[in-house]
PDB file of C-alpha atoms in Angstrom:
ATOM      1  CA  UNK A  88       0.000   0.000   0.000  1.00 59.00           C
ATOM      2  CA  UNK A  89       1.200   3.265  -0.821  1.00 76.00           C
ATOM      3  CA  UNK A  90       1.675   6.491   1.558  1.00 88.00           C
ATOM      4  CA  UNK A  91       3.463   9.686   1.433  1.00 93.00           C
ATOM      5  CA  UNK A  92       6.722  10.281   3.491  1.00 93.00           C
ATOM      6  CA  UNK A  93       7.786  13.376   5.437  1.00 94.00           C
ATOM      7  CA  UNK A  94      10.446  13.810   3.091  1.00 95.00           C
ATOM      8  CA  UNK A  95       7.190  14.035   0.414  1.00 96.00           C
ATOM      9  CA  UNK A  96       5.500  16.060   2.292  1.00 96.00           C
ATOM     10  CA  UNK A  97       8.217  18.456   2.729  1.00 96.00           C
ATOM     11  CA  UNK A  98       8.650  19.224  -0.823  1.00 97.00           C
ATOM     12  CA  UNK A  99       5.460  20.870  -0.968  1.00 97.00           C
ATOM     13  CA  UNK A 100       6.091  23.218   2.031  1.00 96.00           C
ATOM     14  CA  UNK A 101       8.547  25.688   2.374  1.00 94.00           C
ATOM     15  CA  UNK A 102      12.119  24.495   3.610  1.00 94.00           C
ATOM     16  CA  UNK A 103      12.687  23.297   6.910  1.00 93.00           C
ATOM     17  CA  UNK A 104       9.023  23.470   7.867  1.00 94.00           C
ATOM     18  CA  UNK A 105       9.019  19.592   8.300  1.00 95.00           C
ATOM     19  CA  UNK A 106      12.426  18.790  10.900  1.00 94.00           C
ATOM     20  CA  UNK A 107      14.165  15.705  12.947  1.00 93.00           C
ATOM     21  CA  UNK A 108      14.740  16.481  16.741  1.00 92.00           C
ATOM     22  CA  UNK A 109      17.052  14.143  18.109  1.00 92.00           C
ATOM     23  CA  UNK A 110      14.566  13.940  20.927  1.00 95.00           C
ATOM     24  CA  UNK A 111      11.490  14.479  20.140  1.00 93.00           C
ATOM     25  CA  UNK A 112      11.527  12.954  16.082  1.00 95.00           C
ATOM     26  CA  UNK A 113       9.400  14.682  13.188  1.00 95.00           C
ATOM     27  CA  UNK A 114       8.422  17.765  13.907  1.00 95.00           C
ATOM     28  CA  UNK A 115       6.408  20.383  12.344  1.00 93.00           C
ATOM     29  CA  UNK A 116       7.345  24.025  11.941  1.00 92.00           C
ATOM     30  CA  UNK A 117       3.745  25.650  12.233  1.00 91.00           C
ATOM     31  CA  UNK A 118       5.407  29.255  11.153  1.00 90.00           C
ATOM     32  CA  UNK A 119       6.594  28.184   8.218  1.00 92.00           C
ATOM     33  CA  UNK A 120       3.177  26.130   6.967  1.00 93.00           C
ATOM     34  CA  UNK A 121       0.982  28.850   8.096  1.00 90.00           C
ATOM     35  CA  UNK A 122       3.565  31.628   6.287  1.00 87.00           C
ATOM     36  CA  UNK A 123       2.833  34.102   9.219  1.00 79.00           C
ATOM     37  CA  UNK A 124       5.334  36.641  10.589  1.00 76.00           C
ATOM     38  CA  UNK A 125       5.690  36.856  13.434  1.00 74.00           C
ATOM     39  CA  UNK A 126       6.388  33.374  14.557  1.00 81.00           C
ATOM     40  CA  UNK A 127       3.317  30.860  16.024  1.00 79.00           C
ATOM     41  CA  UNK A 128       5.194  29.936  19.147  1.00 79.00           C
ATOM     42  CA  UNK A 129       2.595  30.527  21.366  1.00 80.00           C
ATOM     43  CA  UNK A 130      -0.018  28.681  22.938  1.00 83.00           C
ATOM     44  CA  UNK A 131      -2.212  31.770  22.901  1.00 83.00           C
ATOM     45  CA  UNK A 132      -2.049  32.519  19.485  1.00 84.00           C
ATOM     46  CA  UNK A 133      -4.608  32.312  16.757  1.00 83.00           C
ATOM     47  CA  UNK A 134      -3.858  30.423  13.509  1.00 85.00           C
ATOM     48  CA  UNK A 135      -4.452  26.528  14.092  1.00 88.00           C
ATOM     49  CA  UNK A 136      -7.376  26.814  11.152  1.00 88.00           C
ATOM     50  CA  UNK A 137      -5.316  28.150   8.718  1.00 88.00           C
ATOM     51  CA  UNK A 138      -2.079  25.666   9.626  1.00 91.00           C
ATOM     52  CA  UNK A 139      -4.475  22.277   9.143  1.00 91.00           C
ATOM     53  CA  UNK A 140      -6.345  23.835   6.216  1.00 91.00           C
ATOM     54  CA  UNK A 141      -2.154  24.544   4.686  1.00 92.00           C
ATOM     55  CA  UNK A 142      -1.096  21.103   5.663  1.00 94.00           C
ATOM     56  CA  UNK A 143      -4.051  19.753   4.159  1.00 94.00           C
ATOM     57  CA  UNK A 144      -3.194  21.412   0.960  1.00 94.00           C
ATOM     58  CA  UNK A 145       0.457  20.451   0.810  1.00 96.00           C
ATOM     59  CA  UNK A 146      -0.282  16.640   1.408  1.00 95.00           C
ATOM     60  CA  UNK A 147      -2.873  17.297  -1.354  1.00 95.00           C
ATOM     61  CA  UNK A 148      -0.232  18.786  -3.902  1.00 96.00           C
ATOM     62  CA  UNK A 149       2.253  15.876  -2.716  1.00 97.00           C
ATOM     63  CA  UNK A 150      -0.207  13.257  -3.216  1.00 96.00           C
ATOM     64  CA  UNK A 151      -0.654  14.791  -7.014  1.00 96.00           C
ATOM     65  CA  UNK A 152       2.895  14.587  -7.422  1.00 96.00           C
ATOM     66  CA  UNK A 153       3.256  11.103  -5.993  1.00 96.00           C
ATOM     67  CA  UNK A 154       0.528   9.888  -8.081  1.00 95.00           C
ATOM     68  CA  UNK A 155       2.244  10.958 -11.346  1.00 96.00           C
ATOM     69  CA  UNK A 156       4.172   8.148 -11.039  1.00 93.00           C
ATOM     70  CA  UNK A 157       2.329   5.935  -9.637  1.00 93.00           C
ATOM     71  CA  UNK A 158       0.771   3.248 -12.012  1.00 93.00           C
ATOM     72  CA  UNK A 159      -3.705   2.976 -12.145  1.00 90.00           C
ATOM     73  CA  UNK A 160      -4.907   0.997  -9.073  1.00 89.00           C
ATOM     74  CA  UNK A 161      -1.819   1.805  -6.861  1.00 90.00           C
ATOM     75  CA  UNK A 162      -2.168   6.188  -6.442  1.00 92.00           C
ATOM     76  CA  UNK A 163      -3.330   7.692  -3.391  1.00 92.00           C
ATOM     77  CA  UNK A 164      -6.769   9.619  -2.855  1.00 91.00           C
ATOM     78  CA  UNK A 165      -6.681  10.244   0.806  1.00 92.00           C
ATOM     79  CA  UNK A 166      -6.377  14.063   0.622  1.00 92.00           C
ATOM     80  CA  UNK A 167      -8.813  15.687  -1.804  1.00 90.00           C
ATOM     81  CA  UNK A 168      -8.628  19.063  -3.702  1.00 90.00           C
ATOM     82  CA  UNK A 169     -10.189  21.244  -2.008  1.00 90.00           C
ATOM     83  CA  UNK A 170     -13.846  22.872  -3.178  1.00 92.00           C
ATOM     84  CA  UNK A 171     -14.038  26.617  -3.329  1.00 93.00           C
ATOM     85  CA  UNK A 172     -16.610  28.782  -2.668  1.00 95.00           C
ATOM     86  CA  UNK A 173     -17.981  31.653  -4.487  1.00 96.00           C
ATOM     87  CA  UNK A 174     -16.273  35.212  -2.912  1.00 95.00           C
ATOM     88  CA  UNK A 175     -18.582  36.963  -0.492  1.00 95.00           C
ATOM     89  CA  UNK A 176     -18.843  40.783  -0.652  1.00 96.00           C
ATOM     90  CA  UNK A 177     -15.854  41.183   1.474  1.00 96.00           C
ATOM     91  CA  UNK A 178     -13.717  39.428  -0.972  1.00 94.00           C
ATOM     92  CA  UNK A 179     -13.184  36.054   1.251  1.00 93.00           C
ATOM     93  CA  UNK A 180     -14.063  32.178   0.088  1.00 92.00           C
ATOM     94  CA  UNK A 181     -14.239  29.377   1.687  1.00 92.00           C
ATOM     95  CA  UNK A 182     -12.058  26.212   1.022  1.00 90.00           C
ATOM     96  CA  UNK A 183     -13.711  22.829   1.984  1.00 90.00           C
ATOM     97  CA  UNK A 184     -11.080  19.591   2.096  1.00 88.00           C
ATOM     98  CA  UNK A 185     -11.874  15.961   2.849  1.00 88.00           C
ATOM     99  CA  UNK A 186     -10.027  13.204   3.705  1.00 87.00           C
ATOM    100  CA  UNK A 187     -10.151   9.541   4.226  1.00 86.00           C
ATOM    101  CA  UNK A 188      -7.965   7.182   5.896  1.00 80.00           C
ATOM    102  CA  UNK A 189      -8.644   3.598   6.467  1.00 75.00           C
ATOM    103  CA  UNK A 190      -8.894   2.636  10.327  1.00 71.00           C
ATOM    104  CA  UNK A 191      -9.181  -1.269  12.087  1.00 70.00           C
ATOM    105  CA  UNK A 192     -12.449  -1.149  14.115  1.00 68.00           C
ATOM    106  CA  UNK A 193     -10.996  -2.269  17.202  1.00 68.00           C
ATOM    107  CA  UNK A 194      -8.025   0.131  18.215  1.00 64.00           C
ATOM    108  CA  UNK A 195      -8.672   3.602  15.575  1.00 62.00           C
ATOM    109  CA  UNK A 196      -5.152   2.976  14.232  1.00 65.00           C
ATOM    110  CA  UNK A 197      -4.631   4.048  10.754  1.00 64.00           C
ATOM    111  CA  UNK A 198      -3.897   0.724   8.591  1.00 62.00           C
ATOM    112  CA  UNK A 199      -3.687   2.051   5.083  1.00 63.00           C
ATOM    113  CA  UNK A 200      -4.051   5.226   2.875  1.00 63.00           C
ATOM    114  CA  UNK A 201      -6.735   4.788   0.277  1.00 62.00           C
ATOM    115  CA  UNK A 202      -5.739   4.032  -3.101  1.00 56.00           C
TER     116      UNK A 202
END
């Protein structure tokens, strides 16, 4: 069954957003997926939305690009495009993603992507 890596997933963020701690393992740079200045290093802090909704996107655009070489039967849909809405009068839209991940009944533990 194919899945993406964090090496995968990387390439569609900005550098270094996606790091190894020598203590702690993967870890994710929420600054750099959101793209907000200042840093998110705060608890307090708005912006948890808009990192999921960018992570979402970037495994989308590294599924696409994993697909492409992927042969029929074997590519990944576990991260959709996302739908956009129309713009409202102030000029925003709103961006809709789903996902879908096989689970065992029993324990909730991710077996598989879907392919």
């Amino acid at each position: 069954m194919n899945d993406l890596t964090w090496a995968e997933l990387l390439a569609a963020l900005a550098p270094d957003s996606i790091f190894v701690d020598s203590s702690r393992g993967v870890c994710v740079n929420v600054s750099l997926v959101s793209g907000e200045s200042p840093n998110l290093n705060l608890l307090t802090q708005v912006g948890v939305i808009e990192f999921c909704y960018k992570l979402l996107d970037a495994a989308n655009r590294a599924q696409t690009t994993k697909n492409a070489a992927l042969p029929a039967g074997s590519k990944l849909n576990s991260f959709g495009a996302p739908i956009w809405s129309t713009p409202s009068a102030a000029g925003l839209v709103t961006a809709r993603h789903s996902v879908a991940a096989q689970f065992t009944v029993s324990t909730a533990v991710a077996v598989a992507p879907l392919t």
